[in-house]
PDB file of C-alpha atoms in Angstrom:
ATOM      1  CA  ILE A   1      68.727  29.204  -8.255  1.00  0.00           C
ATOM      2  CA  VAL A   2      69.528  28.435 -11.822  1.00  0.00           C
ATOM      3  CA  GLU A   3      71.749  31.029 -13.521  1.00  0.00           C
ATOM      4  CA  LYS A   4      71.753  31.873 -17.214  1.00  0.00           C
ATOM      5  CA  LEU A   5      74.873  30.811 -19.049  1.00  0.00           C
ATOM      6  CA  GLN A   6      75.597  34.295 -20.469  1.00  0.00           C
ATOM      7  CA  ASN A   7      76.189  35.628 -17.026  1.00  0.00           C
ATOM      8  CA  VAL A   8      78.975  33.213 -16.351  1.00  0.00           C
ATOM      9  CA  SER A   9      82.641  33.560 -17.547  1.00  0.00           C
ATOM     10  CA  PRO A  10      83.839  30.823 -19.970  1.00  0.00           C
ATOM     11  CA  PHE A  11      86.864  30.240 -17.700  1.00  0.00           C
ATOM     12  CA  MET A  12      84.486  29.664 -14.696  1.00  0.00           C
ATOM     13  CA  ILE A  13      82.566  27.130 -16.790  1.00  0.00           C
ATOM     14  CA  ARG A  14      85.646  25.200 -17.558  1.00  0.00           C
ATOM     15  CA  ASP A  15      87.122  25.258 -14.000  1.00  0.00           C
ATOM     16  CA  THR A  16      84.031  24.966 -11.813  1.00  0.00           C
ATOM     17  CA  TYR A  17      81.165  23.443 -13.829  1.00  0.00           C
ATOM     18  CA  MET A  18      80.453  20.049 -15.555  1.00  0.00           C
ATOM     19  CA  THR A  19      78.020  18.922 -18.109  1.00  0.00           C
ATOM     20  CA  THR A  20      75.407  16.448 -17.076  1.00  0.00           C
ATOM     21  CA  GLY A  21      77.305  13.504 -18.432  1.00  0.00           C
ATOM     22  CA  GLU A  22      80.546  14.565 -16.816  1.00  0.00           C
ATOM     23  CA  PHE A  23      78.846  15.091 -13.451  1.00  0.00           C
ATOM     24  CA  ALA A  24      76.921  11.787 -13.622  1.00  0.00           C
ATOM     25  CA  LYS A  25      80.110   9.898 -14.442  1.00  0.00           C
ATOM     26  CA  LEU A  26      81.936  11.503 -11.542  1.00  0.00           C
ATOM     27  CA  MET A  27      79.160  10.811  -9.024  1.00  0.00           C
ATOM     28  CA  LYS A  28      78.507   7.278 -10.367  1.00  0.00           C
ATOM     29  CA  VAL A  29      74.870   7.918 -11.274  1.00  0.00           C
ATOM     30  CA  SER A  30      73.018   7.888 -14.619  1.00  0.00           C
ATOM     31  CA  LYS A  31      72.166  10.978 -16.432  1.00  0.00           C
ATOM     32  CA  HIS A  32      68.535   9.826 -16.274  1.00  0.00           C
ATOM     33  CA  THR A  33      68.784  10.124 -12.528  1.00  0.00           C
ATOM     34  CA  LEU A  34      69.994  13.681 -12.639  1.00  0.00           C
ATOM     35  CA  PHE A  35      67.297  14.569 -15.184  1.00  0.00           C
ATOM     36  CA  HIS A  36      64.568  12.993 -12.827  1.00  0.00           C
ATOM     37  CA  TYR A  37      65.948  14.841  -9.810  1.00  0.00           C
ATOM     38  CA  ASP A  38      65.793  17.956 -11.745  1.00  0.00           C
ATOM     39  CA  ASP A  39      62.299  17.392 -12.980  1.00  0.00           C
ATOM     40  CA  ILE A  40      60.980  16.900  -9.369  1.00  0.00           C
ATOM     41  CA  GLY A  41      62.871  19.758  -8.009  1.00  0.00           C
ATOM     42  CA  LEU A  42      65.115  17.692  -5.718  1.00  0.00           C
ATOM     43  CA  PHE A  43      68.462  18.498  -7.197  1.00  0.00           C
ATOM     44  CA  CYS A  44      68.845  21.001 -10.010  1.00  0.00           C
ATOM     45  CA  PRO A  45      71.759  22.063 -12.122  1.00  0.00           C
ATOM     46  CA  GLU A  46      73.313  25.446 -11.086  1.00  0.00           C
ATOM     47  CA  ILE A  47      73.372  26.704 -14.576  1.00  0.00           C
ATOM     48  CA  LEU A  48      71.017  26.228 -17.448  1.00  0.00           C
ATOM     49  CA  GLY A  49      72.324  27.161 -20.883  1.00  0.00           C
ATOM     50  CA  GLU A  50      70.344  28.858 -23.555  1.00  0.00           C
ATOM     51  CA  ASN A  51      70.397  25.686 -25.571  1.00  0.00           C
ATOM     52  CA  GLY A  52      68.967  23.810 -22.674  1.00  0.00           C
ATOM     53  CA  TYR A  53      72.156  22.152 -21.499  1.00  0.00           C
ATOM     54  CA  ARG A  54      72.553  21.667 -17.793  1.00  0.00           C
ATOM     55  CA  TYR A  55      75.788  22.505 -15.931  1.00  0.00           C
ATOM     56  CA  TYR A  56      76.617  21.428 -12.417  1.00  0.00           C
ATOM     57  CA  SER A  57      79.020  22.993 -10.086  1.00  0.00           C
ATOM     58  CA  ILE A  58      81.695  21.017  -8.205  1.00  0.00           C
ATOM     59  CA  TYR A  59      80.260  22.430  -5.077  1.00  0.00           C
ATOM     60  CA  GLN A  60      77.081  20.490  -5.710  1.00  0.00           C
ATOM     61  CA  MET A  61      78.788  17.195  -5.181  1.00  0.00           C
ATOM     62  CA  GLU A  62      78.400  17.316  -1.443  1.00  0.00           C
ATOM     63  CA  THR A  63      74.646  17.992  -1.805  1.00  0.00           C
ATOM     64  CA  LEU A  64      74.163  15.013  -4.211  1.00  0.00           C
ATOM     65  CA  ASP A  65      76.340  12.863  -1.866  1.00  0.00           C
ATOM     66  CA  THR A  66      73.893  13.705   0.937  1.00  0.00           C
ATOM     67  CA  ILE A  67      70.944  12.805  -1.258  1.00  0.00           C
ATOM     68  CA  LEU A  68      72.378   9.493  -2.180  1.00  0.00           C
ATOM     69  CA  LEU A  69      73.340   8.649   1.369  1.00  0.00           C
ATOM     70  CA  LEU A  70      69.733   9.510   2.618  1.00  0.00           C
ATOM     71  CA  LYS A  71      68.272   7.527  -0.169  1.00  0.00           C
ATOM     72  CA  LYS A  72      70.447   4.440   0.751  1.00  0.00           C
ATOM     73  CA  SER A  73      69.095   4.811   4.289  1.00  0.00           C
ATOM     74  CA  GLY A  74      65.722   4.078   3.042  1.00  0.00           C
ATOM     75  CA  MET A  75      64.196   7.616   2.739  1.00  0.00           C
ATOM     76  CA  SER A  76      61.866   8.335  -0.136  1.00  0.00           C
ATOM     77  CA  LEU A  77      62.737  11.182  -2.626  1.00  0.00           C
ATOM     78  CA  GLN A  78      59.983  13.272  -1.254  1.00  0.00           C
ATOM     79  CA  GLU A  79      61.181  12.823   2.308  1.00  0.00           C
ATOM     80  CA  ILE A  80      64.740  13.740   1.224  1.00  0.00           C
ATOM     81  CA  LYS A  81      63.333  16.920  -0.457  1.00  0.00           C
ATOM     82  CA  ASP A  82      61.388  17.944   2.541  1.00  0.00           C
ATOM     83  CA  PHE A  83      64.425  17.466   4.755  1.00  0.00           C
ATOM     84  CA  LEU A  84      66.725  19.492   2.477  1.00  0.00           C
ATOM     85  CA  GLU A  85      64.190  22.263   2.395  1.00  0.00           C
ATOM     86  CA  HIS A  86      64.004  22.295   6.213  1.00  0.00           C
ATOM     87  CA  ARG A  87      67.208  20.923   7.242  1.00  0.00           C
ATOM     88  CA  SER A  88      68.274  21.442  10.829  1.00  0.00           C
ATOM     89  CA  SER A  89      69.931  19.302  13.521  1.00  0.00           C
ATOM     90  CA  GLU A  90      66.618  18.731  15.211  1.00  0.00           C
ATOM     91  CA  ASN A  91      65.064  17.300  11.940  1.00  0.00           C
ATOM     92  CA  PHE A  92      68.075  15.297  11.221  1.00  0.00           C
ATOM     93  CA  MET A  93      67.854  13.565  14.801  1.00  0.00           C
ATOM     94  CA  LYS A  94      64.012  12.960  14.354  1.00  0.00           C
ATOM     95  CA  ILE A  95      64.408  11.362  10.917  1.00  0.00           C
ATOM     96  CA  PHE A  96      67.375   9.172  11.856  1.00  0.00           C
ATOM     97  CA  ASP A  97      65.724   8.039  15.057  1.00  0.00           C
ATOM     98  CA  VAL A  98      62.834   6.740  12.915  1.00  0.00           C
ATOM     99  CA  LYS A  99      65.231   5.181  10.284  1.00  0.00           C
ATOM    100  CA  GLN A 100      67.242   3.429  12.913  1.00  0.00           C
ATOM    101  CA  LYS A 101      64.124   1.787  14.215  1.00  0.00           C
ATOM    102  CA  GLU A 102      63.102   0.641  10.821  1.00  0.00           C
ATOM    103  CA  ILE A 103      66.573  -0.760  10.254  1.00  0.00           C
ATOM    104  CA  ASP A 104      66.408  -2.661  13.472  1.00  0.00           C
ATOM    105  CA  GLN A 105      63.004  -4.075  12.456  1.00  0.00           C
ATOM    106  CA  GLU A 106      64.492  -5.206   9.043  1.00  0.00           C
ATOM    107  CA  ILE A 107      67.375  -6.830  10.758  1.00  0.00           C
ATOM    108  CA  SER A 108      65.028  -8.802  12.955  1.00  0.00           C
ATOM    109  CA  ARG A 109      62.966  -9.805   9.976  1.00  0.00           C
ATOM    110  CA  LEU A 110      66.059 -10.954   8.049  1.00  0.00           C
ATOM    111  CA  LEU A 111      67.417 -12.812  11.088  1.00  0.00           C
ATOM    112  CA  ALA A 112      64.112 -14.606  11.527  1.00  0.00           C
ATOM    113  CA  MET A 113      63.981 -15.498   7.735  1.00  0.00           C
ATOM    114  CA  LYS A 114      67.533 -16.882   8.003  1.00  0.00           C
ATOM    115  CA  GLU A 115      66.512 -19.034  10.954  1.00  0.00           C
ATOM    116  CA  TRP A 116      63.383 -20.222   9.050  1.00  0.00           C
ATOM    117  CA  MET A 117      65.613 -21.225   6.167  1.00  0.00           C
ATOM    118  CA  SER A 118      67.986 -23.093   8.412  1.00  0.00           C
ATOM    119  CA  GLN A 119      65.111 -25.047   9.932  1.00  0.00           C
ATOM    120  CA  ARG A 120      63.607 -25.842   6.551  1.00  0.00           C
ATOM    121  CA  LYS A 121      66.941 -27.012   5.081  1.00  0.00           C
ATOM    122  CA  ALA A 122      67.515 -29.302   8.160  1.00  0.00           C
ATOM    123  CA  LYS A 123      64.135 -30.887   7.651  1.00  0.00           C
ATOM    124  CA  ILE A 124      64.642 -31.528   3.965  1.00  0.00           C
ATOM    125  CA  GLN A 125      68.121 -32.859   4.411  1.00  0.00           C
ATOM    126  CA  TYR A 126      66.680 -35.327   7.067  1.00  0.00           C
ATOM    127  CA  MET A 127      63.962 -36.458   4.705  1.00  0.00           C
ATOM    128  CA  GLN A 128      66.406 -37.005   1.794  1.00  0.00           C
ATOM    129  CA  LYS A 129      68.039 -39.729   3.957  1.00  0.00           C
ATOM    130  CA  CYS A 130      64.812 -41.247   5.195  1.00  0.00           C
ATOM    131  CA  ASP A 131      63.384 -44.731   4.163  1.00  0.00           C
ATOM    132  CA  PHE A 132      59.728 -44.093   3.796  1.00  0.00           C
ATOM    133  CA  SER A 133      58.969 -47.925   3.871  1.00  0.00           C
ATOM    134  CA  GLU A 134      60.192 -48.181   7.379  1.00  0.00           C
ATOM    135  CA  ILE A 135      58.196 -47.866  10.656  1.00  0.00           C
ATOM    136  CA  LYS A 136      60.481 -46.421  13.266  1.00  0.00           C
ATOM    137  CA  VAL A 137      60.669 -45.098  16.751  1.00  0.00           C
ATOM    138  CA  ILE A 138      61.687 -41.316  16.927  1.00  0.00           C
ATOM    139  CA  TYR A 139      62.353 -39.447  20.020  1.00  0.00           C
ATOM    140  CA  HIS A 140      60.915 -35.918  20.128  1.00  0.00           C
ATOM    141  CA  PRO A 141      61.506 -33.269  22.666  1.00  0.00           C
ATOM    142  CA  GLU A 142      58.588 -31.283  23.966  1.00  0.00           C
ATOM    143  CA  ARG A 143      56.722 -29.684  21.058  1.00  0.00           C
ATOM    144  CA  TYR A 144      54.118 -26.961  20.890  1.00  0.00           C
ATOM    145  CA  TYR A 145      51.134 -26.184  18.633  1.00  0.00           C
ATOM    146  CA  LEU A 146      48.407 -23.799  17.965  1.00  0.00           C
ATOM    147  CA  TYR A 147      44.964 -25.489  17.622  1.00  0.00           C
ATOM    148  CA  GLU A 148      41.834 -24.817  15.592  1.00  0.00           C
ATOM    149  CA  GLU A 149      38.839 -27.125  15.774  1.00  0.00           C
ATOM    150  CA  PHE A 150      36.564 -27.913  12.880  1.00  0.00           C
ATOM    151  CA  THR A 151      32.807 -27.828  13.434  1.00  0.00           C
ATOM    152  CA  ASP A 152      30.224 -30.162  11.866  1.00  0.00           C
ATOM    153  CA  THR A 153      29.575 -27.560   9.225  1.00  0.00           C
ATOM    154  CA  ASP A 154      33.122 -27.387   8.126  1.00  0.00           C
ATOM    155  CA  THR A 155      32.876 -30.207   5.398  1.00  0.00           C
ATOM    156  CA  THR A 156      34.634 -28.771   2.452  1.00  0.00           C
ATOM    157  CA  ASP A 157      38.318 -28.374   1.515  1.00  0.00           C
ATOM    158  CA  LYS A 158      37.752 -24.638   1.278  1.00  0.00           C
ATOM    159  CA  GLU A 159      36.336 -24.370   4.769  1.00  0.00           C
ATOM    160  CA  PHE A 160      39.319 -26.527   6.110  1.00  0.00           C
ATOM    161  CA  MET A 161      41.740 -24.113   4.292  1.00  0.00           C
ATOM    162  CA  LEU A 162      40.071 -20.976   5.709  1.00  0.00           C
ATOM    163  CA  LYS A 163      40.476 -22.439   9.260  1.00  0.00           C
ATOM    164  CA  ILE A 164      44.171 -23.317   8.627  1.00  0.00           C
ATOM    165  CA  ASN A 165      44.777 -19.831   7.076  1.00  0.00           C
ATOM    166  CA  LYS A 166      43.287 -18.399  10.326  1.00  0.00           C
ATOM    167  CA  LEU A 167      46.025 -20.245  12.347  1.00  0.00           C
ATOM    168  CA  ILE A 168      48.751 -19.070   9.973  1.00  0.00           C
ATOM    169  CA  SER A 169      47.505 -15.499  10.109  1.00  0.00           C
ATOM    170  CA  LYS A 170      47.485 -15.614  13.909  1.00  0.00           C
ATOM    171  CA  LEU A 171      51.147 -16.833  13.812  1.00  0.00           C
ATOM    172  CA  GLU A 172      52.255 -14.318  11.162  1.00  0.00           C
ATOM    173  CA  GLU A 173      50.950 -11.436  13.348  1.00  0.00           C
ATOM    174  CA  LEU A 174      53.661 -12.085  15.642  1.00  0.00           C
ATOM    175  CA  ASP A 175      56.166 -11.300  12.929  1.00  0.00           C
ATOM    176  CA  ARG A 176      58.827 -13.567  14.298  1.00  0.00           C
ATOM    177  CA  GLY A 177      59.478 -15.945  11.389  1.00  0.00           C
ATOM    178  CA  TYR A 178      58.617 -19.197  13.216  1.00  0.00           C
ATOM    179  CA  ASP A 179      58.811 -22.253  11.233  1.00  0.00           C
ATOM    180  CA  TYR A 180      55.744 -24.504  11.476  1.00  0.00           C
ATOM    181  CA  ASP A 181      54.064 -27.542   9.888  1.00  0.00           C
ATOM    182  CA  VAL A 182      50.319 -27.810   9.223  1.00  0.00           C
ATOM    183  CA  ALA A 183      49.263 -30.925  11.008  1.00  0.00           C
ATOM    184  CA  TYR A 184      46.078 -32.870  11.970  1.00  0.00           C
ATOM    185  CA  MET A 185      45.225 -34.905  15.119  1.00  0.00           C
ATOM    186  CA  GLN A 186      43.281 -38.182  14.566  1.00  0.00           C
ATOM    187  CA  PHE A 187      41.397 -39.894  17.298  1.00  0.00           C
ATOM    188  CA  PRO A 188      42.502 -43.543  18.161  1.00  0.00           C
ATOM    189  CA  GLN A 189      38.914 -44.786  18.452  1.00  0.00           C
ATOM    190  CA  GLU A 190      38.176 -43.581  14.886  1.00  0.00           C
ATOM    191  CA  ILE A 191      41.354 -44.997  13.535  1.00  0.00           C
ATOM    192  CA  GLU A 192      40.682 -48.338  15.116  1.00  0.00           C
ATOM    193  CA  ASN A 193      37.278 -48.335  13.459  1.00  0.00           C
ATOM    194  CA  SER A 194      38.783 -47.685  10.083  1.00  0.00           C
ATOM    195  CA  VAL A 195      37.722 -44.078   9.921  1.00  0.00           C
ATOM    196  CA  TYR A 196      40.650 -42.321   8.299  1.00  0.00           C
ATOM    197  CA  ASP A 197      39.071 -39.119   7.106  1.00  0.00           C
ATOM    198  CA  GLY A 198      37.538 -37.908  10.280  1.00  0.00           C
ATOM    199  CA  TYR A 199      39.358 -34.702  10.320  1.00  0.00           C
ATOM    200  CA  HIS A 200      38.061 -32.668  13.361  1.00  0.00           C
ATOM    201  CA  ASN A 201      40.945 -30.117  13.718  1.00  0.00           C
ATOM    202  CA  ALA A 202      44.035 -28.588  12.382  1.00  0.00           C
ATOM    203  CA  ILE A 203      47.079 -27.462  14.216  1.00  0.00           C
ATOM    204  CA  LEU A 204      50.342 -25.543  13.497  1.00  0.00           C
ATOM    205  CA  LEU A 205      53.173 -27.675  14.847  1.00  0.00           C
ATOM    206  CA  LEU A 206      56.009 -25.437  16.087  1.00  0.00           C
ATOM    207  CA  GLN A 207      59.537 -26.168  16.766  1.00  0.00           C
ATOM    208  CA  LYS A 208      59.860 -23.867  19.766  1.00  0.00           C
ATOM    209  CA  LYS A 209      57.616 -22.118  22.196  1.00  0.00           C
ATOM    210  CA  ILE A 210      56.296 -18.705  21.365  1.00  0.00           C
ATOM    211  CA  GLN A 211      56.721 -16.206  24.173  1.00  0.00           C
ATOM    212  CA  ASP A 212      53.609 -14.544  25.647  1.00  0.00           C
ATOM    213  CA  VAL A 213      51.306 -16.711  23.582  1.00  0.00           C
ATOM    214  CA  SER A 214      49.157 -19.553  24.925  1.00  0.00           C
ATOM    215  CA  VAL A 215      50.122 -22.758  23.142  1.00  0.00           C
ATOM    216  CA  SER A 216      49.275 -26.449  23.489  1.00  0.00           C
ATOM    217  CA  VAL A 217      51.987 -29.022  24.272  1.00  0.00           C
ATOM    218  CA  LEU A 218      52.901 -32.406  22.759  1.00  0.00           C
ATOM    219  CA  PRO A 219      54.925 -34.206  25.459  1.00  0.00           C
ATOM    220  CA  LYS A 220      58.407 -35.310  24.817  1.00  0.00           C
ATOM    221  CA  GLY A 221      59.111 -39.031  24.396  1.00  0.00           C
ATOM    222  CA  ASN A 222      59.393 -41.787  21.864  1.00  0.00           C
ATOM    223  CA  TYR A 223      56.930 -41.750  19.011  1.00  0.00           C
ATOM    224  CA  LEU A 224      56.132 -44.610  16.584  1.00  0.00           C
ATOM    225  CA  SER A 225      56.122 -43.214  13.131  1.00  0.00           C
ATOM    226  CA  ALA A 226      55.143 -44.444   9.595  1.00  0.00           C
ATOM    227  CA  TYR A 227      55.258 -42.596   6.368  1.00  0.00           C
ATOM    228  CA  HIS A 228      52.491 -42.397   3.756  1.00  0.00           C
ATOM    229  CA  VAL A 229      53.595 -41.578   0.158  1.00  0.00           C
ATOM    230  CA  GLY A 230      50.798 -40.185  -1.941  1.00  0.00           C
ATOM    231  CA  HIS A 231      47.373 -38.507  -1.654  1.00  0.00           C
ATOM    232  CA  TRP A 232      45.822 -38.296   1.758  1.00  0.00           C
ATOM    233  CA  GLU A 233      42.729 -40.076   0.538  1.00  0.00           C
ATOM    234  CA  ASN A 234      44.710 -43.362   0.499  1.00  0.00           C
ATOM    235  CA  ILE A 235      46.192 -42.754   3.965  1.00  0.00           C
ATOM    236  CA  GLY A 236      44.185 -45.596   5.321  1.00  0.00           C
ATOM    237  CA  GLU A 237      46.516 -48.028   3.852  1.00  0.00           C
ATOM    238  CA  THR A 238      49.402 -46.695   5.950  1.00  0.00           C
ATOM    239  CA  TYR A 239      47.217 -46.577   9.092  1.00  0.00           C
ATOM    240  CA  GLU A 240      46.558 -50.220   8.648  1.00  0.00           C
ATOM    241  CA  ARG A 241      50.178 -50.977   8.246  1.00  0.00           C
ATOM    242  CA  LEU A 242      50.935 -48.994  11.392  1.00  0.00           C
ATOM    243  CA  LEU A 243      48.112 -50.720  13.426  1.00  0.00           C
ATOM    244  CA  ALA A 244      49.453 -54.102  12.360  1.00  0.00           C
ATOM    245  CA  TYR A 245      52.949 -53.116  13.434  1.00  0.00           C
ATOM    246  CA  ILE A 246      51.554 -52.039  16.879  1.00  0.00           C
ATOM    247  CA  LYS A 247      49.669 -55.309  17.334  1.00  0.00           C
ATOM    248  CA  GLU A 248      52.496 -57.480  16.144  1.00  0.00           C
ATOM    249  CA  HIS A 249      55.012 -55.964  18.490  1.00  0.00           C
ATOM    250  CA  LYS A 250      52.601 -55.574  21.383  1.00  0.00           C
ATOM    251  CA  ILE A 251      53.203 -51.816  21.629  1.00  0.00           C
ATOM    252  CA  LYS A 252      51.118 -49.672  23.948  1.00  0.00           C
ATOM    253  CA  THR A 253      50.386 -46.192  22.796  1.00  0.00           C
ATOM    254  CA  GLU A 254      48.813 -43.078  24.244  1.00  0.00           C
ATOM    255  CA  GLY A 255      47.234 -39.834  22.965  1.00  0.00           C
ATOM    256  CA  ASN A 256      46.131 -39.051  19.386  1.00  0.00           C
ATOM    257  CA  TYR A 257      47.715 -39.782  16.120  1.00  0.00           C
ATOM    258  CA  LEU A 258      49.454 -36.844  14.520  1.00  0.00           C
ATOM    259  CA  GLU A 259      49.621 -36.380  10.698  1.00  0.00           C
ATOM    260  CA  TYR A 260      51.758 -33.820   8.939  1.00  0.00           C
ATOM    261  CA  TYR A 261      53.515 -33.447   5.551  1.00  0.00           C
ATOM    262  CA  VAL A 262      57.196 -34.017   5.815  1.00  0.00           C
ATOM    263  CA  VAL A 263      57.520 -33.641   1.938  1.00  0.00           C
ATOM    264  CA  ASP A 264      55.192 -30.989   0.498  1.00  0.00           C
ATOM    265  CA  ASN A 265      54.992 -28.434  -2.173  1.00  0.00           C
ATOM    266  CA  PHE A 266      58.477 -27.020  -1.371  1.00  0.00           C
ATOM    267  CA  THR A 267      60.074 -29.999  -2.894  1.00  0.00           C
ATOM    268  CA  ALA A 268      57.249 -32.089  -4.632  1.00  0.00           C
ATOM    269  CA  LYS A 269      55.576 -30.950  -7.929  1.00  0.00           C
ATOM    270  CA  GLN A 270      52.398 -32.914  -7.320  1.00  0.00           C
ATOM    271  CA  ILE A 271      50.428 -34.255  -4.369  1.00  0.00           C
ATOM    272  CA  GLU A 272      51.136 -37.924  -5.341  1.00  0.00           C
ATOM    273  CA  ASP A 273      54.742 -37.105  -4.356  1.00  0.00           C
ATOM    274  CA  TYR A 274      53.794 -35.750  -0.959  1.00  0.00           C
ATOM    275  CA  VAL A 275      54.917 -37.674   2.157  1.00  0.00           C
ATOM    276  CA  THR A 276      52.783 -37.646   5.334  1.00  0.00           C
ATOM    277  CA  GLU A 277      54.301 -38.757   8.645  1.00  0.00           C
ATOM    278  CA  ILE A 278      51.855 -40.560  11.010  1.00  0.00           C
ATOM    279  CA  SER A 279      53.045 -40.699  14.593  1.00  0.00           C
ATOM    280  CA  ILE A 280      51.669 -41.749  17.969  1.00  0.00           C
ATOM    281  CA  LYS A 281      53.349 -41.586  21.400  1.00  0.00           C
ATOM    282  CA  ILE A 282      54.549 -44.821  22.882  1.00  0.00           C
ATOM    283  CA  GLN A 283      53.630 -45.302  26.508  1.00  0.00           C
ATOM    284  CA  GLU A 284      56.621 -45.071  28.958  1.00  0.00           C
TER     285      GLU A 284
END
C-alpha cells in the first residue's frame, strides 16, 4: 500500500526511506527496472510523494532480493508476481520442483552441446593436417547410421534436401546433441559402370550408437579412402583415381562406397572448397 508523503515524518523519511536512485544503486538495479516493476504492480514504492517522487523503505530490500533471485532462477515476472501474491511453503515447493527439472534439462542440453563442439573441433583439427591428394587406408571402429532411401520420383535437389531434413529432424527429436555427418552410399556396380550421380539414399553417419533407437551398422575395419576437392558434380574424377588405385594394388573391397563431406560450410565459404571423403571397406 502506497502511503502519501504528508503522513510520514521527515525524520522517518531520512532514516527509513530512499529515493528511487538511491534504492536502485544500493540494490544494483537500474531505475528503469524499478519503474517497470512499479508499472506492472510487481514491486511498488512504499511512499509516493505529491510531486510524484517514489520512496522505498529499507525493509523492502528483502522483497526485491527475493524477486531478483526468482528472476535469476528463470521465472517470468508474471510468475513471480503470482507467487508473491499467493506465497506459501506449498507453492514454493511446487515452483522449485518445476524449476529444478528445467535446470536439469538445460544442463543436459549444454553438456550435449559441449560434446558436439569437442567432436566437431577434433574433426576439423584432423582435416587441417590431412593431405587430400593421398589415397590412404583408415581404420574405423564400428559406426552407426540412420538411413533414408530416395524413390524414383525424388529427382530434384529440393526433394533430396527434404529427405535429408527428415533424417535430421528424427535425430533432433531425441534432443541429445549427437554429432553427425550427412552421407550417401553409392553402389559398386554403378561406380564401376561410371555412373557417379546415382544417388539413391542419404544417411546420417553417427559417431556413437543411439540408445533405444534402431540404427544400421557400418562394420569396423580398414577402409580405403580418397578425397575429392570441389563440387560433387565432378566427383567422378576422384572415383576414377580410386578405382585405378584399387586395380593397381590388387585390393579387394566389399560393401558400398560411402561419401560424406569432411570440409563443409562450417569452414568453407563456397562449395568449390568443400572436401568429400570417398571410402570403401577392404576385405579382411
